[in-house]
Coordinates of C-alpha atoms and ligand atoms in Angstrom, one line a residue:
M251 CA 169.2 60.3 -64.0
T252 CA 169.8 63.1 -66.5
N253 CA 167.2 65.0 -68.5
R254 CA 168.1 62.9 -71.6
I255 CA 167.4 59.6 -69.9
W256 CA 164.0 60.8 -68.7
H257 CA 163.1 61.8 -72.2
E258 CA 164.2 58.4 -73.5
R259 CA 162.3 56.6 -70.9
A260 CA 159.2 58.8 -71.7
A261 CA 159.5 57.9 -75.4
S262 CA 159.6 54.2 -74.7
L263 CA 157.0 54.2 -71.9
N264 CA 154.0 51.9 -72.3
I265 CA 151.0 53.9 -71.5
D266 CA 147.7 52.1 -70.9
G267 CA 144.6 54.3 -70.7
R268 CA 142.1 51.5 -70.2
A269 CA 139.9 51.4 -67.1
F270 CA 140.4 48.9 -64.3
I271 CA 137.2 47.1 -63.3
N272 CA 136.8 43.8 -61.5
G273 CA 140.5 43.0 -61.7
Q274 CA 140.9 43.7 -65.4
R275 CA 141.9 46.4 -67.8
S276 CA 139.0 47.3 -70.1
W277 CA 137.8 50.0 -72.5
A278 CA 134.5 51.7 -71.8
V279 CA 131.5 49.7 -72.9
S280 CA 130.6 52.5 -75.2
E281 CA 134.2 52.3 -76.6
N282 CA 134.4 56.0 -76.2
T283 CA 137.8 57.5 -75.4
F284 CA 139.4 60.9 -74.9
D285 CA 142.9 62.1 -75.8
N286 CA 145.4 62.7 -73.0
I287 CA 147.5 65.7 -73.9
S288 CA 150.7 66.3 -72.1
P289 CA 151.1 69.9 -70.8
I290 CA 154.9 69.5 -71.2
D291 CA 154.8 69.8 -75.0
G292 CA 151.2 69.3 -76.2
R293 CA 152.0 65.7 -77.2
N294 CA 149.1 63.2 -77.2
L295 CA 150.0 60.5 -74.7
G296 CA 147.3 58.2 -76.0
A297 CA 143.6 57.3 -75.7
V298 CA 142.0 57.0 -72.3
A299 CA 138.7 55.1 -71.6
R300 CA 135.8 57.6 -71.3
C301 CA 133.8 55.7 -68.7
D302 CA 130.1 56.6 -68.2
T303 CA 127.2 55.3 -66.2
V304 CA 127.4 51.9 -67.7
D305 CA 131.0 51.4 -66.7
V306 CA 130.4 53.0 -63.3
D307 CA 127.6 50.5 -62.7
L308 CA 130.0 47.6 -63.5
A309 CA 132.7 49.0 -61.2
V310 CA 130.2 49.6 -58.3
A311 CA 128.7 46.1 -58.8
S312 CA 132.2 44.6 -58.6
A313 CA 133.0 46.6 -55.5
R314 CA 129.7 45.7 -53.9
A315 CA 130.2 41.9 -54.6
A316 CA 133.7 42.1 -53.1
F317 CA 132.4 43.9 -50.1
E318 CA 129.5 41.6 -49.4
D319 CA 131.4 38.3 -49.6
G320 CA 134.0 39.7 -47.2
R321 CA 137.0 38.8 -49.3
W322 CA 138.7 41.9 -48.0
A323 CA 136.5 43.4 -45.2
S324 CA 136.5 40.2 -43.2
L325 CA 140.3 39.6 -43.3
A326 CA 142.0 40.1 -40.0
P327 CA 143.3 43.7 -39.7
A328 CA 146.8 42.3 -39.5
E329 CA 146.3 40.6 -42.9
R330 CA 145.1 43.8 -44.5
K331 CA 148.1 45.5 -42.9
R332 CA 150.5 43.1 -44.7
V333 CA 148.9 43.7 -48.1
L334 CA 148.8 47.5 -47.7
I335 CA 152.5 47.6 -46.7
K336 CA 153.3 45.4 -49.7
F337 CA 151.3 47.9 -51.9
A338 CA 153.4 50.7 -50.4
D339 CA 156.6 48.8 -51.1
L340 CA 155.6 48.0 -54.7
M341 CA 154.9 51.7 -55.3
L342 CA 158.5 52.5 -54.4
K343 CA 159.7 49.6 -56.6
H344 CA 157.8 51.2 -59.5
S345 CA 158.8 54.7 -58.4
D346 CA 160.5 55.9 -61.6
E347 CA 157.6 54.8 -63.8
L348 CA 154.9 56.3 -61.5
A349 CA 156.9 59.6 -61.2
L350 CA 157.3 59.7 -65.0
L351 CA 153.6 59.1 -65.6
E352 CA 152.7 61.8 -63.1
T353 CA 155.0 64.3 -64.7
L354 CA 154.0 63.6 -68.3
D355 CA 150.3 63.7 -67.3
M356 CA 150.2 67.0 -65.4
G357 CA 153.5 68.7 -65.9
K358 CA 155.1 68.8 -62.5
P359 CA 158.9 68.6 -62.2
I360 CA 160.2 65.0 -62.2
K361 CA 162.2 65.6 -59.1
Y362 CA 159.0 66.4 -57.1
S363 CA 157.0 63.6 -58.6
Q364 CA 159.6 61.3 -57.2
S365 CA 160.5 63.0 -53.9
V366 CA 157.0 64.2 -53.0
D367 CA 154.3 62.5 -54.9
V368 CA 155.5 58.9 -55.1
N369 CA 157.1 58.9 -51.7
S370 CA 154.2 60.6 -49.8
A371 CA 151.6 58.4 -51.5
S372 CA 153.5 55.3 -50.7
N373 CA 154.0 56.5 -47.1
C374 CA 150.3 57.2 -46.8
L375 CA 149.4 53.6 -47.7
R376 CA 152.1 52.3 -45.4
W377 CA 150.9 54.5 -42.5
Y378 CA 147.2 53.4 -42.7
G379 CA 148.3 49.8 -43.2
E380 CA 150.5 50.0 -40.1
A381 CA 147.7 51.7 -38.1
I382 CA 144.9 49.3 -38.7
D383 CA 145.8 46.5 -36.4
K384 CA 146.6 48.9 -33.5
I385 CA 143.2 50.6 -33.2
Y386 CA 140.9 49.3 -30.5
D387 CA 137.1 49.7 -30.2
E388 CA 135.3 50.9 -27.1
I389 CA 133.2 49.7 -24.3
A390 CA 130.7 52.2 -22.8
P391 CA 130.5 52.9 -19.1
T392 CA 127.1 51.3 -18.6
A393 CA 125.5 49.9 -15.4
S394 CA 126.6 46.4 -14.5
D395 CA 123.5 44.7 -16.0
S396 CA 124.6 45.6 -19.5
L397 CA 127.6 45.5 -21.8
A398 CA 127.6 48.1 -24.6
L399 CA 130.1 47.9 -27.4
I400 CA 131.0 50.8 -29.6
T401 CA 132.6 49.4 -32.7
R402 CA 133.7 50.7 -36.1
E403 CA 132.6 49.0 -39.3
P404 CA 133.5 49.8 -42.9
V405 CA 130.9 51.9 -44.6
G406 CA 130.8 49.6 -47.7
V407 CA 131.5 50.9 -51.2
V408 CA 133.5 54.1 -51.2
A409 CA 133.8 56.3 -54.3
A410 CA 136.8 58.6 -54.5
I411 CA 136.8 61.5 -56.9
V412 CA 140.1 63.3 -57.1
P413 CA 141.7 66.3 -58.9
W414 CA 144.8 66.6 -61.1
N415 CA 147.2 68.6 -59.0
Y416 CA 148.5 65.7 -56.9
P417 CA 146.8 62.8 -58.6
M418 CA 148.5 59.9 -56.8
L419 CA 148.7 61.6 -53.4
M420 CA 145.1 62.8 -53.4
A421 CA 144.0 59.3 -54.4
S422 CA 146.1 57.8 -51.6
W423 CA 144.6 60.1 -49.0
K424 CA 141.2 58.5 -49.8
I425 CA 142.0 54.9 -50.8
A426 CA 144.5 54.2 -48.0
P427 CA 142.2 54.8 -45.0
A428 CA 139.2 53.5 -46.9
L429 CA 140.9 50.2 -47.8
A430 CA 142.6 49.8 -44.4
A431 CA 139.1 50.0 -42.8
G432 CA 137.9 47.2 -45.1
N433 CA 135.9 49.1 -47.7
S434 CA 135.8 48.5 -51.4
V435 CA 136.7 51.5 -53.5
V436 CA 135.9 52.9 -56.9
L437 CA 138.3 55.7 -57.8
K438 CA 137.7 58.3 -60.5
P439 CA 140.8 60.2 -61.3
S440 CA 140.7 63.6 -63.0
E441 CA 140.4 63.5 -66.8
K442 CA 143.5 65.7 -66.8
S443 CA 145.7 63.1 -65.0
P444 CA 144.3 59.6 -65.1
L445 CA 147.5 57.5 -65.6
T446 CA 149.0 56.9 -62.2
A447 CA 145.6 55.9 -60.7
L448 CA 145.3 53.2 -63.4
R449 CA 148.8 51.9 -62.7
L450 CA 148.0 51.9 -58.9
A451 CA 145.1 49.5 -59.5
E452 CA 147.4 47.0 -61.2
I453 CA 150.0 47.4 -58.4
A454 CA 147.3 46.8 -55.8
I455 CA 146.4 43.5 -57.4
E456 CA 150.1 42.6 -57.4
A457 CA 150.2 43.4 -53.7
G458 CA 147.3 41.1 -53.0
I459 CA 144.3 43.3 -52.8
P460 CA 141.5 40.9 -53.9
V461 CA 139.8 41.4 -57.3
G462 CA 136.9 43.9 -57.2
V463 CA 138.1 45.7 -54.0
F464 CA 139.8 48.5 -55.9
N465 CA 138.5 49.7 -59.3
V466 CA 139.5 52.8 -61.3
V467 CA 137.1 54.5 -63.8
P468 CA 138.7 57.3 -65.8
G469 CA 136.4 59.7 -67.4
F470 CA 134.8 63.2 -67.2
G471 CA 133.3 64.7 -64.1
H472 CA 129.8 65.1 -65.5
E473 CA 129.8 61.5 -66.8
A474 CA 131.8 59.1 -64.6
G475 CA 132.0 61.5 -61.7
A476 CA 128.3 62.3 -61.6
A477 CA 127.4 58.7 -62.1
L478 CA 129.3 57.8 -58.9
A479 CA 127.9 60.8 -56.9
L480 CA 124.3 59.8 -57.9
H481 CA 124.8 56.1 -57.5
L482 CA 122.3 54.3 -55.3
D483 CA 124.8 51.6 -54.3
V484 CA 127.7 53.9 -53.3
D485 CA 127.7 54.3 -49.6
C486 CA 130.3 57.1 -49.2
I487 CA 132.1 59.6 -51.4
G488 CA 135.4 61.2 -50.8
F489 CA 135.9 64.2 -53.0
T490 CA 138.8 66.6 -53.6
G491 CA 138.4 69.4 -56.1
S492 CA 136.8 72.8 -56.6
T493 CA 134.3 74.4 -54.3
K494 CA 131.9 74.6 -57.2
I495 CA 131.8 70.9 -57.8
G496 CA 132.0 70.1 -54.1
K497 CA 128.7 71.8 -53.7
Q498 CA 127.2 69.6 -56.5
I499 CA 128.6 66.5 -54.8
L500 CA 126.7 67.3 -51.7
Q501 CA 123.6 67.9 -53.7
M502 CA 123.9 64.7 -55.6
A503 CA 124.4 62.7 -52.4
G504 CA 121.2 64.2 -51.0
Q505 CA 119.3 63.7 -54.2
S506 CA 120.2 60.0 -54.4
N507 CA 120.8 57.9 -51.3
L508 CA 122.2 60.3 -48.8
K509 CA 125.6 58.7 -49.2
R510 CA 128.2 60.2 -46.8
A511 CA 129.9 63.0 -48.7
W512 CA 133.2 64.4 -47.7
T513 CA 134.8 67.3 -49.5
E514 CA 138.3 68.8 -49.6
L515 CA 137.9 72.0 -51.7
G516 CA 139.6 75.2 -52.7
G517 CA 141.5 77.8 -50.7
K518 CA 142.8 81.3 -50.7
S519 CA 145.2 81.0 -47.8
A520 CA 146.5 84.0 -46.0
N521 CA 150.2 84.2 -45.0
I522 CA 150.6 87.0 -42.4
V523 CA 154.2 88.2 -41.9
C524 CA 154.7 90.7 -39.0
A525 CA 157.7 93.1 -38.7
D526 CA 159.0 91.1 -35.7
C527 CA 159.1 87.8 -37.6
P528 CA 162.0 85.8 -36.2
D529 CA 163.9 85.3 -39.5
L530 CA 162.9 87.4 -42.6
D531 CA 164.9 85.3 -45.0
E532 CA 163.1 82.2 -43.9
A533 CA 159.7 84.0 -44.2
V534 CA 160.5 85.1 -47.7
E535 CA 161.7 81.6 -48.8
A536 CA 158.6 80.0 -47.4
A537 CA 156.2 82.5 -48.9
I538 CA 157.8 82.2 -52.4
G539 CA 158.6 78.5 -52.2
S540 CA 155.1 77.6 -51.2
I541 CA 153.2 79.8 -53.7
Y542 CA 155.2 78.5 -56.6
F543 CA 155.5 74.9 -55.6
N544 CA 153.6 72.7 -58.0
Q545 CA 153.2 75.7 -60.3
G546 CA 150.9 77.3 -57.8
E547 CA 148.4 74.5 -58.3
S548 CA 148.0 73.6 -54.6
C549 CA 144.8 74.0 -52.7
N550 CA 146.8 75.2 -49.7
A551 CA 149.0 77.6 -51.6
P552 CA 149.6 80.9 -49.6
S553 CA 148.2 83.0 -52.4
R554 CA 147.5 86.1 -50.2
L555 CA 150.6 87.6 -48.6
F556 CA 149.8 90.1 -45.8
V557 CA 153.1 91.8 -45.0
E558 CA 153.5 94.5 -42.4
A559 CA 154.1 97.8 -44.2
S560 CA 157.4 98.6 -42.4
I561 CA 159.1 95.5 -43.8
K562 CA 157.3 95.3 -47.2
D563 CA 160.1 96.8 -49.3
K564 CA 162.8 94.6 -47.8
F565 CA 160.6 91.6 -48.1
L566 CA 159.8 92.2 -51.8
E567 CA 163.4 92.9 -52.6
K568 CA 164.4 89.5 -51.2
A569 CA 161.5 87.9 -53.0
L570 CA 162.4 89.4 -56.4
A571 CA 165.9 88.1 -56.0
M572 CA 164.5 84.6 -55.8
M573 CA 162.5 84.8 -59.1
P574 CA 165.2 83.4 -61.4
D575 CA 165.2 80.2 -59.4
F576 CA 161.5 79.7 -60.3
Q577 CA 161.6 80.3 -64.0
P578 CA 159.6 77.4 -65.6
G579 CA 161.8 74.7 -67.1
D580 CA 161.5 71.3 -68.8
P581 CA 159.6 69.1 -66.2
L582 CA 161.8 66.1 -67.3
D583 CA 165.0 68.0 -66.3
E584 CA 165.9 67.1 -62.7
T585 CA 167.0 70.7 -61.9
T586 CA 163.6 72.1 -62.8
V587 CA 161.6 73.4 -59.8
M588 CA 158.6 74.9 -61.7
G589 CA 157.0 72.9 -64.5
A590 CA 154.0 73.2 -66.8
I591 CA 150.4 74.3 -66.0
V592 CA 148.1 71.3 -66.3
D593 CA 146.3 72.1 -69.5
A594 CA 145.3 74.9 -72.0
T595 CA 142.1 75.6 -70.0
Q596 CA 143.9 76.2 -66.8
L597 CA 146.5 78.3 -68.6
K598 CA 143.8 80.5 -70.0
S599 CA 142.2 80.8 -66.6
V600 CA 145.5 81.8 -64.9
M601 CA 146.3 84.3 -67.7
G602 CA 142.7 85.7 -67.2
Y603 CA 143.4 86.4 -63.5
I604 CA 146.7 88.1 -64.4
A605 CA 144.8 90.3 -66.8
A606 CA 142.2 91.1 -64.1
G607 CA 145.0 92.0 -61.7
N608 CA 146.4 94.5 -64.2
A609 CA 143.0 95.8 -65.0
E610 CA 142.0 96.4 -61.4
G611 CA 145.2 98.4 -60.7
A612 CA 147.4 96.0 -58.9
K613 CA 151.1 96.6 -59.6
L614 CA 152.8 93.8 -61.5
L615 CA 156.2 93.3 -60.0
H616 CA 157.3 90.2 -61.8
G617 CA 156.2 87.7 -64.4
G618 CA 152.7 87.8 -65.8
Q619 CA 153.7 86.1 -69.0
Q620 CA 153.1 82.8 -70.8
V621 CA 156.6 81.5 -71.5
K622 CA 158.4 78.6 -73.3
L623 CA 155.8 78.9 -76.2
E624 CA 158.3 77.1 -78.5
S625 CA 157.8 73.9 -76.3
G626 CA 154.2 73.5 -77.4
G627 CA 153.4 73.2 -73.7
Y628 CA 151.8 75.5 -71.1
Y629 CA 154.1 77.6 -68.9
V630 CA 153.6 80.8 -66.9
S631 CA 156.4 82.8 -65.3
P632 CA 156.3 83.3 -61.5
T633 CA 154.1 86.3 -61.0
I634 CA 153.9 88.8 -58.1
F635 CA 151.3 91.6 -57.8
D636 CA 152.0 94.3 -55.2
Q637 CA 149.5 96.9 -54.0
V638 CA 146.7 94.5 -54.0
D639 CA 143.4 95.4 -52.3
S640 CA 141.4 92.6 -50.7
S641 CA 138.4 93.5 -52.8
M642 CA 140.3 92.7 -56.1
K643 CA 139.4 89.5 -57.9
I644 CA 143.0 88.2 -57.6
A645 CA 142.6 88.5 -53.8
R646 CA 139.2 86.9 -53.6
E647 CA 139.2 83.9 -56.0
E648 CA 141.4 80.8 -56.1
I649 CA 143.7 81.2 -59.1
F650 CA 145.5 77.8 -58.9
G651 CA 148.5 79.1 -60.7
P652 CA 151.9 80.8 -59.9
V653 CA 150.4 84.2 -58.9
L654 CA 151.1 85.9 -55.5
A655 CA 149.0 88.8 -54.3
V656 CA 150.8 91.1 -51.8
I657 CA 148.7 93.2 -49.4
A658 CA 150.4 95.6 -46.9
F659 CA 149.0 96.0 -43.3
T660 CA 149.8 98.2 -40.3
D661 CA 147.4 96.7 -37.8
I662 CA 147.4 92.9 -37.1
Q663 CA 143.7 92.9 -36.1
D664 CA 142.9 94.4 -39.5
A665 CA 145.1 91.8 -41.2
I666 CA 143.3 89.0 -39.4
R667 CA 139.9 90.5 -40.3
Q668 CA 140.9 90.6 -44.0
A669 CA 142.5 87.1 -43.8
N670 CA 139.2 85.7 -42.6
D671 CA 137.1 87.7 -45.0
T672 CA 136.8 84.9 -47.6
P673 CA 134.5 82.0 -48.2
F674 CA 137.5 79.7 -47.9
G675 CA 139.2 78.4 -44.7
L676 CA 141.8 75.8 -45.7
Q677 CA 145.1 77.1 -44.3
A678 CA 146.7 80.3 -43.0
A679 CA 150.0 81.3 -41.4
I680 CA 151.4 83.9 -38.9
W681 CA 155.0 84.9 -38.6
T682 CA 156.0 86.7 -35.4
A683 CA 158.5 86.4 -32.6
D684 CA 155.8 87.3 -30.0
L685 CA 154.4 84.1 -28.6
S686 CA 151.2 85.7 -27.5
T687 CA 150.6 87.3 -30.9
A688 CA 151.3 83.9 -32.5
I689 CA 148.8 82.1 -30.3
K690 CA 146.1 84.7 -30.4
T691 CA 146.3 85.0 -34.2
A692 CA 146.4 81.2 -34.7
R693 CA 143.2 81.0 -32.6
A694 CA 141.5 83.9 -34.5
L695 CA 142.3 82.5 -38.0
R696 CA 139.4 80.4 -39.4
A697 CA 141.3 77.7 -41.1
G698 CA 141.8 73.9 -40.8
T699 CA 145.6 74.4 -40.5
V700 CA 147.4 77.4 -39.1
H701 CA 151.2 77.6 -39.6
V702 CA 153.4 79.5 -37.2
N703 CA 156.8 80.7 -38.3
Q704 CA 156.9 78.2 -41.2
Y705 CA 154.5 77.3 -44.1
D706 CA 155.1 73.7 -45.3
G707 CA 155.3 71.8 -42.1
D708 CA 153.1 68.8 -42.8
D709 CA 153.0 65.0 -42.7
I710 CA 150.5 62.1 -42.6
T711 CA 150.1 62.3 -38.8
V712 CA 148.0 65.5 -38.9
P713 CA 144.4 66.2 -40.2
F714 CA 144.1 68.1 -43.5
G715 CA 140.9 69.9 -44.5
G716 CA 139.0 73.1 -44.4
Y717 CA 136.6 75.3 -42.5
K718 CA 133.8 77.1 -44.3
Q719 CA 133.7 76.5 -48.1
S720 CA 137.0 74.7 -48.1
G721 CA 135.1 71.6 -47.3
N722 CA 134.1 69.2 -44.6
G723 CA 135.8 66.2 -42.9
R724 CA 139.5 65.6 -42.8
D725 CA 142.0 63.7 -44.8
K726 CA 145.1 62.1 -43.2
S727 CA 145.7 61.1 -39.6
L728 CA 143.5 58.6 -37.7
H729 CA 140.7 61.1 -38.1
A730 CA 140.3 60.1 -41.7
F731 CA 138.8 56.8 -40.4
D732 CA 135.8 58.8 -39.2
K733 CA 134.8 59.3 -42.9
Y734 CA 135.1 55.7 -44.0
T735 CA 133.6 53.9 -41.0
E736 CA 130.2 53.7 -39.4
L737 CA 129.9 53.6 -35.6
K738 CA 127.9 50.7 -34.3
T739 CA 126.4 50.4 -30.8
T740 CA 125.7 46.9 -29.6
W741 CA 123.9 46.9 -26.3
I742 CA 123.9 43.5 -24.5
R743 CA 121.7 42.7 -21.5
I744 CA 123.4 40.7 -18.8
R745 CA 121.1 38.4 -16.9
Ligands
NAI147 P1 136.9 70.0 -60.4 O1 136.3 70.2 -59.1 O2 136.2 70.4 -61.7 O3 137.3 68.5 -60.6 C1 137.8 67.6 -59.5 C2 137.3 66.2 -59.8 O4 135.8 66.2 -59.8 C3 137.7 65.7 -61.1 O5 138.0 64.3 -61.0 C4 136.5 65.9 -62.0 O6 136.4 65.1 -63.1 C5 135.4 65.7 -61.0 N1 134.1 66.3 -61.4 C6 133.9 67.4 -62.2 N2 132.6 67.7 -62.4 C7 132.0 66.7 -61.7 C8 130.6 66.4 -61.5 N3 129.6 67.2 -62.1 N4 130.3 65.3 -60.8 C9 131.2 64.6 -60.2 N5 132.5 64.8 -60.4 C10 132.9 65.8 -61.1 O7 138.3 70.7 -60.4 P2 139.2 71.0 -61.7 O8 138.5 71.3 -62.9 O9 140.1 69.8 -61.7 O10 139.9 72.3 -61.3 C11 139.2 73.5 -61.3 C12 139.5 74.3 -60.1 O11 139.2 73.5 -58.9 C13 141.0 74.7 -59.9 O12 141.3 75.8 -60.7 C14 141.0 74.9 -58.5 O13 140.5 76.2 -58.2 C15 140.1 73.9 -57.9 N6 140.9 72.7 -57.4 C16 141.1 72.5 -56.1 C17 141.8 71.4 -55.7 C18 142.1 71.2 -54.2 O14 143.0 70.4 -53.9 N7 141.4 71.8 -53.3 C19 142.3 70.5 -56.6 C20 142.0 70.7 -58.0 C21 141.3 71.8 -58.3
MG148 MG1 147.1 65.1 -68.5

């Protein structure tokens, strides 16, 4: 489809900002709403329900009733499998609409909304659906006078609070394992990107998820989000977002009912490229492609590039040659690879970091500007700072924008030390042809994922999450079930 067709479809799209509670669309009880501004052109996409404690209470009550009567939890796993696979199929059927909503809402290029966000979210639901009737429980090795069963049970009502950078995908990473395990779910999307979550709730009903099992409450973090985190009848919370709010989520869980609280938080991932890396072109393409993917708004973006001093000039020459490919374009144009920054607040924050980089003496090699001002939207050119020192703000804090900090090194041990000298520990990478250096460095890097001679290798089969202040627990893979199930021991005496 061409650019024109996507614009026409956007103009005629029916956008519904109402919440989804107990199987129905509804406005907040307070009737409060907020405007949903598209970062593409500053256009108001319409009103969205501004849910608060009252609406959250209704959604949690609906989820609790659905859980208690077993309309979902007590179905045979094979039944839940069939429904989740249908849910995944229907997402693909509505692929164009979901992709368009995602792009209008948060500014990412339409081609990635389709190929990455819709496809990966659908695949996630399918994968957990397919998994659930293939997982067996355990029998403990007790003496012969006893039989001890170790079984998994759904934890109950799960709240999912997700960010705006991959709205549908982050939601799927929570709701797919939670629903597959038999839980009821209340999802709070980011106020910056509520639209696809709301459509997913309708699609879930169409797929056969029973009423009340999956509710969506759009609203602000300090209102709907905090109401969920503090709720006495929510058993578990799955959160993705900033480290700052992640800490508050753990506090609110402790302050209320000690609900299980799982967090996937920020990152400042280090990408270490040694002079003996097997293919310099590949290393440059991965470093550049991954930092600018999703406008740099990825928690696992390799935002600190440690490059061995002897190859730095060659590396940067190749990197600069790629910059024209990443100039921000119209997100509704299928050739665009970098779209709009999610909103004016995030734009201001990214520009503030660029100013800090300049002020602290880093050398701006490319970008550093807001562009496409005539569009009315929020765009930043791909930015590279050379001669960055690890003590600078742009090397320490998560920018969440298209800004790369380049740090030269001569000693790999020193690079590893600097790479680990951060509160974050989400991802890291090492590029070298020396197998022992690769293994030793991968072991030394304190991160949930370490990439070797690539950066974006990833799929649903592997855990995703962080060390240190990048969070706790893991999304994806069978390990995600650990978060949304309780382990029960049943000890039976045999007479
Ligand atoms: P955030 O942490 O403020 O928001 C994430 C989610 O938490 C949203 O749904 C928000 O409404 C909710 N929330 C906010 N305050 C809350 C509260 N008091 N109680 C309960 N829920 C609350 O992240 P935001 O504002 O979307 O982005 C800010 C920064 O966070 C980014 O610049 C980036 O550094 C980081 N971030 C990291 C992400 C990751 O995937 N690791 C994703 C998005 C943001
Ligand atoms: Mg938006």
